[in-house]
């Protein structure tokens, strides 16, 4: 506490509880999570802390495109359109960029987009990036894989009496 590893307003994690520090006293620290729950922690019992507010955050979004897609073309389109469409988003420090292919799956090619954000703002930015990717995919008719559902239809014998 006296070394000021965290301060009021910082987002920290202590013993599986993550939230904003709302009060630091001589004996206890109060942390409020995103649900509004407040945890009061004995300062003497704090052994380790994760301070999420010390540095910027990184938004990470993965999405799939269909196998016949030209990966290089799709990456170029996504990068260009992200730069154009998300240039004025608050809390976004760098333009979202496709960093490449992260997996090859049976149903498609997985790509990853990352962007630097203000500390702890990556959750909202990730939602904005997903929405923008969906719009770009629609606008450029980029094929995405869909889960296939299987329906089994069995033809039974007709009853002679009915």
Short mmCIF file of C-alpha atoms in Angstrom, two decimals:
data_model
loop_
_atom_site.label_atom_id
_atom_site.label_comp_id
_atom_site.label_asym_id
_atom_site.label_seq_id
_atom_site.Cartn_x
_atom_site.Cartn_y
_atom_site.Cartn_z
CA UNK A 1 0.00 0.00 0.00
CA UNK A 2 2.75 2.47 0.94
CA UNK A 3 4.73 1.58 -2.18
CA UNK A 4 1.73 2.74 -4.25
CA UNK A 5 1.59 -0.22 -6.60
CA UNK A 6 -2.03 0.81 -7.15
CA UNK A 7 -4.15 3.85 -6.42
CA UNK A 8 -7.82 4.84 -6.28
CA UNK A 9 -9.26 4.56 -9.78
CA UNK A 10 -6.90 1.77 -10.90
CA UNK A 11 -8.29 -1.54 -12.08
CA UNK A 12 -6.64 -4.35 -10.14
CA UNK A 13 -6.98 -8.07 -9.57
CA UNK A 14 -6.55 -9.54 -6.10
CA UNK A 15 -7.31 -13.17 -5.22
CA UNK A 16 -9.55 -13.83 -8.26
CA UNK A 17 -11.45 -10.54 -7.83
CA UNK A 18 -11.01 -7.82 -10.46
CA UNK A 19 -12.33 -4.31 -10.16
CA UNK A 20 -11.74 -0.62 -9.64
CA UNK A 21 -10.07 0.53 -6.44
CA UNK A 22 -12.61 2.84 -4.80
CA UNK A 23 -10.96 3.34 -1.41
CA UNK A 24 -7.59 2.69 0.21
CA UNK A 25 -7.45 2.88 3.99
CA UNK A 26 -4.76 2.05 6.50
CA UNK A 27 -6.25 -1.39 7.16
CA UNK A 28 -8.45 -2.22 4.15
CA UNK A 29 -8.85 -1.60 0.43
CA UNK A 30 -12.24 -1.57 -1.33
CA UNK A 31 -12.57 -2.82 -4.91
CA UNK A 32 -15.77 -2.60 -7.01
CA UNK A 33 -16.21 -5.00 -9.95
CA UNK A 34 -18.21 -4.38 -13.13
CA UNK A 35 -21.35 -5.81 -11.50
CA UNK A 36 -21.19 -3.25 -8.69
CA UNK A 37 -20.09 -5.79 -6.08
CA UNK A 38 -17.61 -4.39 -3.56
CA UNK A 39 -14.91 -6.54 -2.01
CA UNK A 40 -13.18 -5.30 1.11
CA UNK A 41 -9.69 -6.71 1.41
CA UNK A 42 -7.46 -6.62 4.48
CA UNK A 43 -4.29 -4.84 3.34
CA UNK A 44 -2.16 -7.23 5.37
CA UNK A 45 -3.65 -10.15 3.42
CA UNK A 46 -2.75 -8.81 -0.01
CA UNK A 47 0.09 -10.98 -1.24
CA UNK A 48 -0.04 -10.31 -4.98
CA UNK A 49 -1.82 -7.78 -7.17
CA UNK A 50 -2.29 -7.42 -10.90
CA UNK A 51 -2.56 -3.75 -11.86
CA UNK A 52 -4.39 -3.56 -15.20
CA UNK A 53 -4.17 0.24 -15.29
CA UNK A 54 -0.40 0.65 -15.50
CA UNK A 55 -0.11 0.18 -19.27
CA UNK A 56 -2.25 0.27 -22.40
CA UNK A 57 -4.37 -2.76 -23.28
CA UNK A 58 -4.52 -4.80 -26.46
CA UNK A 59 -7.79 -5.66 -28.19
CA UNK A 60 -7.66 -9.10 -29.83
CA UNK A 61 -10.32 -10.39 -32.24
CA UNK A 62 -10.23 -13.63 -34.19
CA UNK A 63 -12.51 -14.41 -37.11
CA UNK A 64 -12.83 -17.03 -39.83
CA UNK A 65 -12.96 -16.86 -43.60
CA UNK A 66 -13.84 -19.72 -45.92
CA UNK A 67 -11.07 -21.86 -47.45
CA UNK A 68 -11.42 -20.76 -51.08
CA UNK A 69 -10.74 -17.14 -50.02
CA UNK A 70 -7.56 -15.37 -51.11
CA UNK A 71 -6.01 -14.67 -47.71
CA UNK A 72 -3.75 -11.84 -48.89
CA UNK A 73 -6.64 -10.00 -50.55
CA UNK A 74 -8.86 -10.39 -47.49
CA UNK A 75 -6.09 -9.11 -45.17
CA UNK A 76 -5.53 -6.08 -47.43
CA UNK A 77 -9.26 -5.27 -47.52
CA UNK A 78 -9.75 -5.67 -43.76
CA UNK A 79 -6.69 -3.56 -42.91
CA UNK A 80 -7.63 -0.77 -45.34
CA UNK A 81 -11.27 -0.67 -44.27
CA UNK A 82 -10.48 -0.80 -40.54
CA UNK A 83 -8.17 2.19 -40.97
CA UNK A 84 -10.91 4.11 -42.83
CA UNK A 85 -13.88 3.14 -40.67
CA UNK A 86 -12.36 3.29 -37.18
CA UNK A 87 -10.13 6.36 -37.36
CA UNK A 88 -12.13 8.37 -34.82
CA UNK A 89 -13.05 5.75 -32.19
CA UNK A 90 -12.40 6.98 -28.63
CA UNK A 91 -9.89 4.94 -26.56
CA UNK A 92 -8.39 3.35 -29.70
CA UNK A 93 -4.67 4.17 -29.82
CA UNK A 94 -3.61 2.27 -32.97
CA UNK A 95 -5.65 1.20 -35.96
CA UNK A 96 -6.79 -2.43 -35.84
CA UNK A 97 -4.60 -4.59 -38.04
CA UNK A 98 -4.75 -8.20 -39.19
CA UNK A 99 -1.57 -9.77 -37.84
CA UNK A 100 -2.05 -12.92 -39.88
CA UNK A 101 -3.38 -16.45 -39.98
CA UNK A 102 -3.58 -18.03 -36.54
CA UNK A 103 -5.11 -21.39 -37.42
CA UNK A 104 -6.21 -23.57 -40.32
CA UNK A 105 -9.39 -25.41 -39.46
CA UNK A 106 -11.57 -27.86 -41.34
CA UNK A 107 -14.22 -25.22 -41.94
CA UNK A 108 -12.02 -22.18 -42.58
CA UNK A 109 -8.98 -19.99 -42.04
CA UNK A 110 -8.71 -18.14 -38.73
CA UNK A 111 -7.30 -14.59 -38.77
CA UNK A 112 -6.38 -12.36 -35.82
CA UNK A 113 -6.80 -8.59 -35.54
CA UNK A 114 -5.09 -6.58 -32.80
CA UNK A 115 -5.15 -2.92 -31.74
CA UNK A 116 -3.76 -0.92 -28.83
CA UNK A 117 -6.31 0.73 -26.57
CA UNK A 118 -6.39 2.87 -23.49
CA UNK A 119 -6.03 0.68 -20.41
CA UNK A 120 -9.03 -1.58 -19.79
CA UNK A 121 -10.95 -0.25 -22.82
CA UNK A 122 -10.18 -3.27 -24.99
CA UNK A 123 -13.50 -5.01 -24.24
CA UNK A 124 -15.58 -2.31 -25.93
CA UNK A 125 -13.08 -1.88 -28.76
CA UNK A 126 -13.21 -5.65 -29.46
CA UNK A 127 -17.00 -5.41 -29.86
CA UNK A 128 -16.59 -2.48 -32.28
CA UNK A 129 -13.95 -4.38 -34.28
CA UNK A 130 -16.20 -7.49 -34.54
CA UNK A 131 -19.11 -5.37 -35.78
CA UNK A 132 -16.87 -3.62 -38.31
CA UNK A 133 -15.45 -6.92 -39.58
CA UNK A 134 -19.00 -8.20 -40.09
CA UNK A 135 -19.87 -5.07 -42.08
CA UNK A 136 -16.71 -5.37 -44.21
CA UNK A 137 -17.36 -9.06 -44.87
CA UNK A 138 -20.89 -8.19 -46.01
CA UNK A 139 -19.81 -5.20 -48.12
CA UNK A 140 -17.07 -7.13 -49.95
CA UNK A 141 -18.95 -10.45 -50.06
CA UNK A 142 -16.08 -12.25 -48.32
CA UNK A 143 -17.06 -15.85 -47.73
CA UNK A 144 -17.19 -17.01 -44.14
CA UNK A 145 -17.69 -20.58 -42.95
CA UNK A 146 -21.00 -21.62 -41.47
CA UNK A 147 -21.55 -24.54 -39.15
CA UNK A 148 -23.37 -27.28 -40.96
CA UNK A 149 -26.30 -28.91 -39.26
CA UNK A 150 -27.12 -32.46 -40.10
CA UNK A 151 -30.66 -33.69 -40.12
CA UNK A 152 -31.25 -37.39 -40.45
CA UNK A 153 -34.56 -38.41 -41.91
CA UNK A 154 -35.54 -42.06 -41.62
CA UNK A 155 -38.24 -43.44 -43.79
CA UNK A 156 -40.27 -46.06 -41.95
CA UNK A 157 -42.56 -48.75 -43.27
CA UNK A 158 -46.22 -47.92 -43.53
CA UNK A 159 -48.59 -49.85 -41.36
CA UNK A 160 -50.88 -52.04 -43.43
CA UNK A 161 -53.88 -51.33 -41.25
CA UNK A 162 -53.73 -47.52 -41.38
#
